Coordinates of C-alpha atoms in Angstrom, one line a residue:
M297 CA 0.0 0.0 0.0
L298 CA 1.2 3.5 -0.7
E299 CA 2.3 5.6 2.2
E300 CA 0.9 9.1 3.0
K301 CA 2.8 12.1 1.6
G302 CA 4.7 14.2 4.1
T303 CA 6.9 17.3 4.1
S304 CA 10.2 17.1 2.3
E305 CA 13.6 17.9 3.9
N306 CA 14.2 20.9 1.6
P307 CA 11.0 22.5 0.2
Q308 CA 12.9 24.9 -2.0
E309 CA 14.8 22.1 -3.6
N310 CA 11.6 20.1 -4.1
N311 CA 9.8 23.1 -5.7
S312 CA 12.8 23.6 -8.0
E313 CA 12.7 20.0 -9.2
K314 CA 8.9 20.3 -9.8
D315 CA 9.4 23.4 -11.9
Q316 CA 12.1 21.7 -13.9
E317 CA 9.9 18.7 -14.5
K318 CA 7.1 20.9 -15.7
D319 CA 9.5 22.6 -18.2
N320 CA 10.6 19.2 -19.5
V321 CA 7.0 17.9 -19.9
K322 CA 6.0 21.3 -21.4
T323 CA 2.3 20.5 -20.9
T324 CA 0.5 20.9 -17.6
S325 CA -3.3 20.8 -17.7
E326 CA -5.6 22.5 -15.2
N327 CA -7.1 19.1 -14.4
Q328 CA -3.7 17.9 -13.2
E329 CA -3.4 20.9 -10.9
A330 CA -6.8 20.2 -9.5
V331 CA -5.8 16.6 -8.9
S332 CA -2.6 17.7 -7.1
D333 CA -4.7 20.1 -4.9
K334 CA -7.1 17.3 -4.1
E335 CA -4.2 15.0 -3.1
E336 CA -2.5 17.5 -0.9
K337 CA -5.8 18.0 1.1
T338 CA -6.2 14.2 1.3
E339 CA -2.7 13.8 2.6
E340 CA -3.3 16.5 5.2
I341 CA -6.4 14.8 6.5
S342 CA -4.6 11.4 6.5
E343 CA -1.8 12.9 8.7
Q344 CA -4.4 14.3 11.1
E345 CA -6.0 10.8 11.2
N346 CA -2.8 9.1 12.0
E347 CA -2.0 11.6 14.7
K348 CA -5.4 10.8 16.4
I349 CA -4.6 7.0 16.3
E350 CA -1.0 7.6 17.5
N351 CA -2.2 9.7 20.5
A352 CA -4.9 7.1 21.4
S353 CA -2.4 4.2 21.2
D354 CA 0.3 6.0 23.2
S355 CA -2.2 6.9 25.9
E356 CA -3.1 3.2 26.2
N357 CA 0.5 2.1 26.4
E358 CA 1.3 4.6 29.1
E359 CA -1.7 3.4 31.1
E360 CA -0.6 -0.2 30.8
Q361 CA 2.9 0.7 31.9
D362 CA 1.6 2.7 34.9
Q363 CA -0.6 -0.3 35.9
D364 CA 2.4 -2.6 35.8
D365 CA 4.4 -0.2 38.0
H366 CA 1.7 -0.1 40.6
E367 CA 0.9 -3.8 40.6
E368 CA 0.9 -5.2 44.2
L369 CA 3.8 -7.5 45.0
P370 CA 3.8 -10.2 47.7
D371 CA 5.3 -9.5 51.1
Y372 CA 8.7 -11.1 50.4
S373 CA 10.0 -10.3 53.9
E374 CA 8.0 -13.4 55.1
F375 CA 9.6 -15.6 52.5
S376 CA 12.1 -18.4 53.3
K377 CA 15.3 -19.0 51.4
E378 CA 13.7 -21.8 49.4
Q379 CA 10.9 -19.4 48.4
L380 CA 13.2 -16.6 47.4
V381 CA 15.2 -19.1 45.3
E382 CA 11.9 -20.2 43.5
V383 CA 11.0 -16.5 43.0
I384 CA 14.3 -15.6 41.4
K385 CA 14.1 -18.8 39.3
E386 CA 10.8 -17.6 37.8
I387 CA 12.2 -14.0 37.4
S388 CA 15.2 -15.2 35.5
K389 CA 13.0 -16.5 32.7
S390 CA 10.8 -13.3 32.6
D391 CA 10.9 -11.0 29.6
N392 CA 9.0 -8.3 31.6
F393 CA 12.3 -6.6 32.8
R394 CA 10.4 -3.6 34.2
K395 CA 8.4 -5.7 36.7
A396 CA 11.4 -8.1 37.2
D397 CA 13.6 -5.2 38.4
R398 CA 11.0 -4.3 41.0
I399 CA 10.9 -7.8 42.3
I400 CA 14.8 -8.1 42.3
N401 CA 15.1 -4.9 44.3
E402 CA 12.7 -6.4 46.9
I403 CA 14.2 -9.9 47.3
K404 CA 18.0 -9.4 46.8
P405 CA 18.6 -7.5 50.0
L406 CA 16.4 -10.0 51.9
Y407 CA 18.3 -13.0 50.6
D408 CA 21.7 -11.3 51.2
E409 CA 20.6 -10.6 54.8
M410 CA 19.8 -14.4 55.2
Y411 CA 23.1 -15.4 53.7
N412 CA 25.2 -13.0 55.8
A413 CA 23.4 -14.2 58.9
E414 CA 24.1 -17.9 58.0
R415 CA 27.7 -17.1 57.2
K416 CA 28.2 -15.2 60.5
E417 CA 26.7 -18.1 62.4
A418 CA 29.0 -20.6 60.7
L419 CA 32.1 -18.4 61.2
D420 CA 31.3 -17.9 64.9
K421 CA 30.9 -21.7 65.3
F422 CA 34.2 -22.3 63.3
L423 CA 36.1 -19.8 65.5
A424 CA 34.6 -21.3 68.7
E425 CA 35.9 -24.7 67.6
G426 CA 39.4 -23.3 67.4
G427 CA 39.6 -22.5 63.7
E428 CA 41.3 -19.4 62.2
E429 CA 39.1 -16.9 60.3
A430 CA 41.6 -17.1 57.3
D431 CA 40.9 -20.8 57.0
F432 CA 37.1 -20.4 57.1
A433 CA 35.2 -21.5 54.0
M434 CA 31.4 -21.3 53.8
K435 CA 29.7 -24.7 53.7
H436 CA 28.4 -25.8 50.3
D437 CA 24.8 -24.7 50.0
E438 CA 22.8 -25.7 46.9
L439 CA 20.2 -22.9 47.6
N440 CA 23.0 -20.2 47.5
E441 CA 24.4 -21.5 44.3
R442 CA 20.9 -21.7 42.7
F443 CA 20.1 -18.2 43.8
E444 CA 23.3 -16.7 42.5
A445 CA 23.1 -18.7 39.2
N446 CA 19.6 -17.5 38.5
Y447 CA 20.4 -13.9 39.6
Q448 CA 23.4 -13.8 37.3
L449 CA 21.3 -15.4 34.5
Y450 CA 18.7 -12.6 34.9
R451 CA 21.4 -9.9 34.8
D452 CA 23.0 -11.4 31.7
R453 CA 19.6 -11.7 30.0
R454 CA 18.6 -8.2 30.9
K455 CA 22.0 -6.7 29.8
K456 CA 21.8 -8.7 26.6
H457 CA 18.2 -7.6 26.0
Y458 CA 18.9 -3.9 26.2
K459 CA 22.1 -4.2 24.3
E460 CA 20.4 -6.1 21.5
L461 CA 17.7 -3.4 21.4
E462 CA 20.2 -0.7 20.9
H463 CA 22.1 -2.7 18.4
Q464 CA 18.9 -3.5 16.5
K465 CA 18.0 0.2 16.4
D466 CA 21.4 0.9 14.9
E467 CA 20.9 -1.9 12.4
N468 CA 17.4 -0.6 11.6
L469 CA 18.9 2.8 11.0
K470 CA 21.4 1.4 8.5
T471 CA 18.6 -0.6 6.8
K472 CA 16.3 2.5 6.5
Q473 CA 19.2 4.6 5.2
A474 CA 19.9 1.9 2.5
I475 CA 16.2 1.9 1.6
L476 CA 16.3 5.7 1.3
D477 CA 19.3 5.4 -1.0
R478 CA 17.4 3.0 -3.3
L479 CA 14.3 5.2 -3.2
R480 CA 16.3 8.3 -4.1
E481 CA 17.9 6.5 -7.0
L482 CA 14.5 5.4 -8.2
V483 CA 13.1 9.0 -7.9
D484 CA 16.0 10.4 -9.8
S485 CA 15.7 7.9 -12.6
E486 CA 13.7 8.2 -15.8
E487 CA 11.3 5.3 -14.9
T488 CA 7.6 5.8 -15.2
I489 CA 4.8 3.5 -14.1
T490 CA 7.1 0.5 -14.1
G491 CA 8.7 1.9 -10.9
L492 CA 5.4 1.7 -9.0
N493 CA 5.9 -2.0 -8.0
V494 CA 9.3 -1.2 -6.8
I495 CA 8.0 1.7 -4.7
K496 CA 5.4 -0.6 -3.1
E497 CA 8.1 -3.1 -2.2
I498 CA 10.2 -0.4 -0.7
Q499 CA 7.2 0.8 1.3
K500 CA 6.7 -2.8 2.6
E501 CA 10.3 -3.1 3.5
W502 CA 10.2 0.3 5.3
K503 CA 7.2 -0.7 7.3
A504 CA 8.8 -4.0 8.3
V505 CA 11.9 -2.3 9.7
G506 CA 11.7 -1.7 13.5
P507 CA 12.5 1.4 15.5
V508 CA 15.6 3.5 15.0
P509 CA 17.5 5.8 17.5
G510 CA 15.2 8.6 18.5
N511 CA 17.4 11.4 17.3
Q512 CA 17.3 10.0 13.8
S513 CA 13.6 9.2 13.6
K514 CA 12.2 12.5 12.4
T515 CA 14.9 13.1 9.8
L516 CA 14.3 9.6 8.3
W517 CA 10.6 10.1 8.1
A518 CA 11.0 13.6 6.6
N519 CA 13.4 12.3 3.9
Y520 CA 11.2 9.3 3.2
N521 CA 8.0 11.3 2.8
A522 CA 9.8 14.0 0.7
L523 CA 11.1 11.4 -1.7
L524 CA 7.7 9.8 -2.0
D525 CA 6.2 13.2 -2.6
R526 CA 8.7 13.8 -5.4
Y527 CA 8.0 10.4 -6.9
Y528 CA 4.3 10.9 -7.2
D529 CA 4.7 14.5 -8.5
Q530 CA 6.8 13.2 -11.3
R531 CA 4.0 11.0 -12.7
S532 CA 0.9 12.2 -14.4
I533 CA -1.0 9.0 -13.5
L534 CA -0.6 9.7 -9.7
F535 CA -4.2 10.4 -9.0
E536 CA -5.5 7.2 -10.7
L537 CA -2.9 5.1 -8.9
K538 CA -3.6 6.6 -5.5
E539 CA -7.3 6.2 -5.9
L540 CA -6.8 2.5 -6.6
D541 CA -4.5 2.3 -3.6
R542 CA -6.9 4.2 -1.4
K543 CA -9.6 1.7 -2.2
K544 CA -7.2 -1.1 -1.1
N545 CA -6.4 0.8 2.0
L546 CA -10.2 1.3 2.6
D547 CA -10.7 -2.5 2.5
A548 CA -7.9 -3.1 4.9
K549 CA -9.2 -0.5 7.4
L550 CA -12.7 -1.9 7.1
K551 CA -11.4 -5.2 8.2
L552 CA -9.7 -3.6 11.2
C553 CA -13.0 -2.0 12.1
E554 CA -14.7 -5.3 12.0
Q555 CA -11.9 -6.8 14.2
A556 CA -12.2 -4.0 16.7
E557 CA -16.0 -4.4 16.8
E558 CA -15.5 -8.2 17.6
L559 CA -13.2 -7.3 20.4
A560 CA -15.8 -4.9 21.7
Q561 CA -18.1 -7.9 22.2
S562 CA -15.4 -9.9 24.1
E563 CA -15.8 -10.4 27.9
D564 CA -12.0 -10.8 28.3
V565 CA -11.2 -7.1 28.9
P566 CA -7.4 -7.4 29.3
Y567 CA -7.2 -9.5 26.1
A568 CA -9.4 -6.9 24.2
I569 CA -7.2 -4.0 25.3
K570 CA -4.0 -5.7 24.3
H571 CA -5.2 -6.6 20.9
L572 CA -6.9 -3.2 20.3
N573 CA -3.5 -1.6 20.7
D574 CA -2.1 -3.9 18.0
L575 CA -5.0 -2.8 15.7
H576 CA -4.3 0.8 16.4
E577 CA -0.7 0.3 15.4
E578 CA -1.7 -1.4 12.1
Y579 CA -4.4 1.2 11.4
K580 CA -1.8 3.9 11.7
H581 CA 0.5 2.4 9.2
I582 CA -2.1 1.8 6.5
G583 CA -2.1 4.5 3.9
P584 CA -4.9 7.1 3.2
V585 CA -8.4 6.1 2.0
P586 CA -10.8 8.1 -0.3
K587 CA -11.5 11.5 1.2
E588 CA -15.2 11.0 1.7
E589 CA -14.5 7.8 3.7
Q590 CA -11.8 9.1 6.0
E591 CA -13.9 10.6 8.8
P592 CA -16.7 8.0 8.8
L593 CA -14.2 5.2 8.8
W594 CA -12.2 6.7 11.7
Q595 CA -15.4 7.4 13.7
R596 CA -16.4 3.7 13.2
F597 CA -13.0 2.5 14.4
K598 CA -13.0 5.0 17.3
A599 CA -16.5 3.9 18.4
A600 CA -15.4 0.3 18.7
S601 CA -12.3 1.4 20.6
D602 CA -14.4 3.6 22.9
A603 CA -16.7 0.7 23.7
I604 CA -13.7 -1.4 24.8
Y605 CA -12.4 1.5 26.9
E606 CA -15.8 1.8 28.6
K607 CA -15.7 -1.9 29.3
R608 CA -12.3 -1.4 30.9
K609 CA -13.6 1.3 33.1
E610 CA -16.4 -1.1 34.2
F611 CA -13.8 -3.8 34.7
V612 CA -11.8 -1.6 37.0
K613 CA -15.0 -0.6 38.8
N614 CA -15.8 -4.3 39.4
L615 CA -12.3 -5.0 40.5
K616 CA -13.4 -4.9 44.2
E617 CA -15.8 -7.8 43.6
I618 CA -13.1 -9.8 41.8
Q619 CA -10.7 -9.2 44.6
T620 CA -13.3 -10.4 47.1
E621 CA -13.7 -13.6 45.1
N622 CA -9.9 -14.0 45.1
L623 CA -9.9 -13.6 48.9
E624 CA -12.3 -16.6 49.3
K625 CA -10.1 -18.6 47.0
K626 CA -7.0 -17.8 49.0
K627 CA -8.8 -18.8 52.2
L628 CA -9.4 -22.3 50.7
I629 CA -5.7 -22.5 49.7
I630 CA -4.7 -21.8 53.3
E631 CA -6.9 -24.6 54.4
K632 CA -5.0 -26.9 52.0
L633 CA -1.8 -25.7 53.6
N634 CA -2.7 -26.3 57.2
P635 CA -1.9 -30.1 57.3
F636 CA 1.7 -29.3 56.2
T637 CA 2.4 -27.5 59.5
E638 CA 2.0 -30.9 61.3
F639 CA 4.0 -33.0 58.9
D640 CA 6.9 -35.0 60.3
S641 CA 9.1 -37.9 59.0
D642 CA 12.5 -39.4 59.5
R643 CA 13.0 -39.9 55.7
I644 CA 14.6 -37.4 53.4
K645 CA 12.5 -38.6 50.4
E646 CA 9.3 -38.0 52.2
W647 CA 10.3 -34.5 53.1
N648 CA 11.3 -33.8 49.5
A649 CA 8.0 -35.1 48.3
K650 CA 6.1 -32.9 50.6
T651 CA 8.2 -30.0 49.6
K652 CA 7.1 -30.4 46.0
E653 CA 3.5 -30.5 47.1
I654 CA 3.8 -27.3 49.1
L655 CA 5.6 -25.5 46.3
A656 CA 2.7 -26.5 44.0
I657 CA 0.3 -24.9 46.4
Q658 CA 2.5 -21.8 46.5
K659 CA 2.2 -21.6 42.7
E660 CA -1.6 -21.9 43.0
W661 CA -1.5 -19.1 45.6
E662 CA 0.5 -16.8 43.4
A663 CA -1.7 -17.5 40.4
T664 CA -4.7 -16.3 42.3
G665 CA -5.3 -12.5 41.7
Q666 CA -5.2 -9.6 44.1
V667 CA -7.4 -9.3 47.2
P668 CA -8.8 -6.2 48.8
K669 CA -6.1 -4.0 50.2
E670 CA -7.4 -4.1 53.7
N671 CA -7.3 -7.9 53.8
A672 CA -4.0 -8.3 52.0
K673 CA -1.7 -8.2 55.1
D674 CA -3.7 -10.7 57.2
I675 CA -4.3 -13.2 54.4
N676 CA -0.6 -13.1 53.4
K677 CA 0.5 -13.5 57.0
A678 CA -1.7 -16.5 57.4
F679 CA -0.4 -18.2 54.3
W680 CA 3.2 -17.4 54.6
G681 CA 3.2 -18.2 58.3
N682 CA 2.0 -21.8 57.7
F683 CA 4.4 -22.0 54.7
K684 CA 7.3 -20.9 56.8
Q685 CA 6.4 -23.3 59.6
F686 CA 6.7 -26.3 57.2
F687 CA 10.2 -25.2 56.2
T688 CA 11.1 -24.5 59.8
N689 CA 10.1 -28.1 60.7
K690 CA 12.1 -29.3 57.7
H691 CA 15.1 -27.4 58.9
E692 CA 14.8 -29.0 62.3
F693 CA 14.8 -32.4 60.7
F694 CA 18.1 -31.7 58.9
K695 CA 19.5 -30.4 62.2
R696 CA 18.7 -33.8 63.7
L697 CA 20.5 -35.4 60.8
D698 CA 23.6 -33.2 61.6
S699 CA 23.3 -34.4 65.2
M700 CA 23.4 -38.0 64.1
R701 CA 26.5 -37.3 62.0
E702 CA 28.1 -35.8 65.1
E703 CA 27.4 -39.1 67.0
N704 CA 28.9 -41.1 64.1
L705 CA 32.0 -38.9 64.4
K706 CA 32.3 -39.8 68.1
K707 CA 32.1 -43.5 67.3
K708 CA 34.8 -43.2 64.6
Q709 CA 37.0 -41.3 67.0
E710 CA 36.7 -44.2 69.4
F711 CA 37.8 -46.5 66.6
V712 CA 40.8 -44.3 66.0
K713 CA 41.8 -44.4 69.6
K714 CA 41.5 -48.3 69.7
A715 CA 43.5 -48.6 66.5
Q716 CA 46.2 -46.3 67.9
E717 CA 46.5 -48.5 71.0
L718 CA 46.7 -51.7 68.9
S719 CA 49.3 -50.2 66.5
E720 CA 52.2 -51.0 68.9
S721 CA 51.2 -54.6 69.5
T722 CA 53.5 -57.5 68.5
E723 CA 50.8 -60.1 68.7
W724 CA 50.6 -60.2 65.0
N725 CA 47.8 -62.6 64.2
K726 CA 45.5 -61.6 67.1
T727 CA 46.0 -57.9 66.6
A728 CA 45.5 -58.2 62.8
D729 CA 42.1 -59.9 63.4
Q730 CA 41.2 -57.1 65.9
L731 CA 42.1 -54.4 63.4
K732 CA 40.2 -56.1 60.6
A733 CA 37.2 -56.3 62.8
L734 CA 37.5 -52.6 63.6
Q735 CA 37.7 -51.8 59.9
R736 CA 34.5 -53.7 59.2
Q737 CA 32.8 -51.8 62.1
W738 CA 34.1 -48.6 60.6
K739 CA 32.3 -49.2 57.4
E740 CA 29.1 -49.9 59.1
V741 CA 29.0 -46.5 60.9
G742 CA 27.1 -43.9 58.9
P743 CA 28.5 -40.6 57.5
V744 CA 30.2 -37.9 59.7
P745 CA 30.3 -34.1 59.1
E746 CA 31.9 -33.3 55.8
K747 CA 34.8 -31.3 57.2
Y748 CA 35.9 -34.2 59.5
R749 CA 35.4 -37.0 57.0
E750 CA 38.9 -37.0 55.5
S751 CA 40.9 -36.2 58.6
V752 CA 39.3 -38.8 60.9
Y753 CA 39.8 -41.5 58.2
K754 CA 43.5 -40.5 57.8
E755 CA 44.0 -41.0 61.5
F756 CA 42.4 -44.4 61.5
K757 CA 44.3 -45.6 58.5
A758 CA 47.6 -44.3 59.8
A759 CA 47.2 -46.4 63.0
C760 CA 46.2 -49.5 61.0
D761 CA 49.1 -49.1 58.5
K762 CA 51.6 -48.6 61.3
F763 CA 50.7 -52.0 62.7
F764 CA 50.8 -53.9 59.5
E765 CA 54.1 -52.3 58.5
N766 CA 55.5 -53.4 61.8
K767 CA 54.1 -56.9 61.3
R768 CA 55.7 -57.1 57.8
A769 CA 59.1 -56.0 59.1
G770 CA 59.0 -58.1 62.4
S771 CA 57.8 -61.5 61.2
K772 CA 60.6 -64.1 61.3
D773 CA 59.1 -66.2 58.6
A774 CA 58.1 -63.2 56.5
Q775 CA 60.8 -63.7 53.8
K776 CA 60.0 -67.4 53.3
E777 CA 56.3 -66.5 53.2
Y778 CA 57.0 -63.8 50.6
E779 CA 58.9 -66.2 48.4
E780 CA 56.0 -68.6 48.5
N781 CA 53.5 -65.8 47.8
L782 CA 55.6 -64.8 44.7
K783 CA 55.6 -68.4 43.4
A784 CA 51.8 -68.6 43.9
K785 CA 51.3 -65.3 42.1
N786 CA 53.5 -66.4 39.2
D787 CA 51.5 -69.6 38.9
I788 CA 48.2 -67.6 38.6
I789 CA 49.9 -65.3 36.0
N790 CA 50.8 -68.4 33.9
Q791 CA 47.3 -69.7 34.2
I792 CA 45.9 -66.4 33.0
N793 CA 48.3 -66.4 30.1
N794 CA 46.9 -69.8 29.1
L795 CA 43.2 -68.9 29.5
E796 CA 40.9 -69.5 26.6
P797 CA 39.7 -66.2 25.0
G798 CA 36.6 -64.8 26.6
D799 CA 36.6 -67.0 29.7
L800 CA 35.7 -64.1 31.9
D801 CA 34.4 -66.1 34.9
Q802 CA 37.7 -68.0 35.2
L803 CA 39.7 -64.8 34.9
E804 CA 37.6 -63.2 37.7
A805 CA 38.3 -66.3 39.9
Y806 CA 42.1 -66.0 39.2
E807 CA 42.0 -62.3 40.0
Q808 CA 40.2 -62.8 43.3
A809 CA 42.7 -65.5 44.2
Y810 CA 45.6 -63.3 43.2
G811 CA 44.3 -60.5 45.4
K812 CA 44.1 -62.8 48.5
I813 CA 47.8 -63.7 48.2
G814 CA 50.0 -61.8 50.7
F815 CA 53.1 -59.8 50.2
V816 CA 56.1 -60.8 47.9
P817 CA 59.8 -59.9 48.3
K818 CA 60.3 -56.2 48.0
E819 CA 62.6 -56.5 45.0
S820 CA 59.9 -58.5 43.1
I821 CA 56.9 -56.3 43.8
Q822 CA 57.2 -54.2 40.7
Q823 CA 58.0 -57.1 38.4
A824 CA 55.0 -59.1 39.7
K825 CA 52.7 -56.1 39.1
E826 CA 54.0 -55.7 35.6
D827 CA 53.6 -59.5 34.8
F828 CA 50.1 -59.5 36.2
S829 CA 49.1 -56.4 34.3
N830 CA 50.6 -57.8 31.0
A831 CA 48.7 -61.1 31.5
I832 CA 45.4 -59.2 31.9
Q833 CA 46.2 -57.0 28.9
G834 CA 47.1 -60.1 26.9
F835 CA 43.7 -61.7 27.8
I836 CA 41.9 -58.6 26.7
E837 CA 43.7 -58.5 23.4
K838 CA 43.1 -62.1 22.5
S839 CA 39.5 -61.7 23.6
E840 CA 38.9 -58.6 21.6
D841 CA 36.3 -60.2 19.3
V842 CA 34.6 -62.1 22.2
L843 CA 34.2 -59.5 25.0
N844 CA 31.9 -56.5 24.7
D845 CA 33.0 -53.0 25.8
E846 CA 31.4 -53.4 29.2
Q847 CA 33.2 -56.7 29.9
K848 CA 36.5 -55.2 28.9
E849 CA 36.0 -52.3 31.3
K850 CA 35.1 -54.8 34.0
V851 CA 38.3 -56.8 33.4
K852 CA 40.5 -53.7 33.5
L853 CA 38.8 -52.6 36.8
M854 CA 39.3 -56.0 38.4
A855 CA 43.0 -55.8 37.4
Q856 CA 43.3 -52.3 39.0
I857 CA 41.7 -53.6 42.2
T858 CA 43.9 -56.7 42.3
K859 CA 47.0 -54.4 42.0
I860 CA 45.7 -52.3 44.9
M861 CA 45.0 -55.4 47.0
A862 CA 48.6 -56.6 46.3
G863 CA 50.2 -53.4 47.4
P864 CA 50.6 -51.6 50.8
N865 CA 47.8 -49.5 52.2
S866 CA 45.3 -51.5 50.2
D867 CA 42.3 -50.6 52.3
R868 CA 43.0 -46.9 52.0
K869 CA 43.6 -47.1 48.3
L870 CA 40.4 -49.1 47.8
N871 CA 38.5 -46.5 49.8
Q872 CA 40.0 -43.8 47.6
K873 CA 39.0 -45.7 44.5
E874 CA 35.4 -46.0 45.9
N875 CA 35.3 -42.3 46.8
S876 CA 36.6 -41.4 43.3
I877 CA 33.8 -43.4 41.6
R878 CA 31.2 -41.9 43.9
K879 CA 32.5 -38.4 43.1
K880 CA 32.3 -39.0 39.4
I881 CA 28.7 -40.2 39.8
G882 CA 27.8 -37.2 42.0
D883 CA 29.4 -34.8 39.5
L884 CA 27.5 -36.4 36.6
Q885 CA 24.2 -36.3 38.5
N886 CA 24.8 -32.6 39.3
D887 CA 25.5 -31.9 35.6
I888 CA 22.2 -33.6 34.7
V889 CA 20.3 -31.4 37.1
T890 CA 22.0 -28.3 35.8
W891 CA 21.3 -29.2 32.2
K892 CA 17.6 -30.0 32.9
N893 CA 17.3 -26.6 34.7
N894 CA 18.9 -24.8 31.7
M895 CA 16.5 -26.5 29.3
E896 CA 13.6 -24.8 31.1
F897 CA 15.0 -21.4 30.1
F898 CA 14.7 -22.1 26.4
A899 CA 11.8 -20.6 24.6
S900 CA 10.1 -22.4 21.7
S901 CA 12.2 -21.7 18.5
K902 CA 14.4 -23.6 16.0
T903 CA 17.5 -22.4 17.8
A904 CA 16.2 -23.4 21.2
D905 CA 15.1 -26.8 19.9
K906 CA 18.6 -27.4 18.7
F907 CA 20.1 -26.5 22.1
K908 CA 17.5 -28.7 23.8
K909 CA 18.5 -31.7 21.6
E910 CA 22.2 -31.1 22.5
F911 CA 21.4 -31.1 26.2
E912 CA 19.2 -34.2 25.8
E913 CA 22.1 -36.0 24.2
K914 CA 24.4 -34.9 27.0
I915 CA 22.0 -36.1 29.6
E916 CA 21.6 -39.5 27.8
D917 CA 25.4 -40.0 27.7
A918 CA 25.8 -39.0 31.3
E919 CA 23.1 -41.5 32.4
K920 CA 24.9 -44.3 30.5
E921 CA 28.2 -43.4 32.2
I922 CA 26.5 -43.3 35.6
S923 CA 25.1 -46.8 35.0
L924 CA 28.6 -48.1 34.2
L925 CA 30.2 -46.3 37.2
K926 CA 27.5 -47.9 39.5
K927 CA 28.5 -51.3 38.2
Q928 CA 32.1 -50.5 38.9
L929 CA 31.1 -49.3 42.4
R930 CA 29.4 -52.6 43.1
I931 CA 32.6 -54.4 42.1
V932 CA 34.8 -52.3 44.4
R933 CA 32.4 -52.7 47.3
S934 CA 32.4 -56.5 46.9
I935 CA 36.1 -56.7 47.6
E936 CA 36.8 -57.6 51.3

């Protein structure tokens, strides 16, 4: 559709060009002058019409923005850490950065206050236990990591959003300048009616380009309209073409009127207001219509718009009734929440299941609209009080868990004391049995606090190792026993070398037997390890076509374990191997959780779908690796 004519950048230059064209054509009829006068009046009316629409649309946008700024927010001061993490998780996905900034400004200081209080409490406890402040490290807390990750995600998205907006405006400016160059070239050319299709394409392109920097907008529009003005003035068929185009514009605006009238019948007032603004924007960008249709058409469109605005006034007027209904809904939600305040269990899974349920109720609460202002404080206090009580009870449960771990620490410290007493004994067989019994009991005791896990284990192992090293050095028959052990190990190595390809069961039996054989002479230790390793590798190579990948990995793992069992400090090394596998499993599980969380941030698009597929493939590979590691873990734990 053809755009409305505007005012050129340089009127004198335009007039000069018009005069020159008149001289070249040499014939200018009175009818053409009448047509030109008619068009100028039509253009003037069209500009006034657009100004009306623009003012109406801008007014509505300002009202919506003001409504957003004054929207009531929950009382976040009553929120727990878990709740604040869930809030910022939702905010990190939001594209309404204006509202999100308001919420961030509310919850960030509250969360920082909680974190600083926890850190101070942990530091005070650390100092009270004899620690130095320089050595203090805040305990790993998944909530803190999730909060900071989502906060940083939001900041990055917000920064990227506004940066992209500015960048896009600059790109739009370049695009429009390029369009102006093409339009100027066309206007300066000698083309006649054949250039009209090109002009229409240029107009479509111009309309499709988004906003430009504000200081360039007026100049661009002035140049654009001036060039269009020159183009139409250069063609004697302007009137006929414009009349045809105005009829097309009339049809388009009639359809917009019909759509606006349909919206006026809708009972969904917010929906109608939103889509009416879109119609206003489209109406504004459609070119002029026949002069006699302009005012009636605008009045029809305006009447439908006014009907919607009246409905909005009535909607606001009835807001009190809606808020009262919301109050009753929220009272019912509070009743659903009441049983959670009495919930108790000694199982982590049950607490986690209940946590999911209560968070679902929280979403239901947040999805319910506003309540009367005079009831808001009491109803929020009732809900968040019960909500907070549940998480307080959950916190007490985990405090009890911590207490159990402290009890486990005391038990293991007793084991350390007994092991240290036995470490000086020379009753080799009796004491060895006692220490092995202690080691079995050690494994049966549950976990201890994280910061003591490594240190208390090192003390226990040091005492056990000391005894067994003394036993090795002090036994009179040790050297003879070592020689016999070497012979036994060499026999097993020879039997492995002669194994049939793929006989995995027999190999496993040999490996277990090998691991139960005691020490060998010191000078033969390394050679025995190499011979055994070469035998295992030889079995794998000749079984290449018989064993699958999983079986090969199992053989290699059994070989590693057998080496460990054959060497000094075998229990400690086996424990390290088990912890290493557990750590890999834990890291992969954390990665899977992170990837699944990241997938929630992707909107629906071709690019997002591509990223989702990549994450799904990563998750699938990680789950396969976890399955293999768990099998390895079972093998390690089966070694006694």
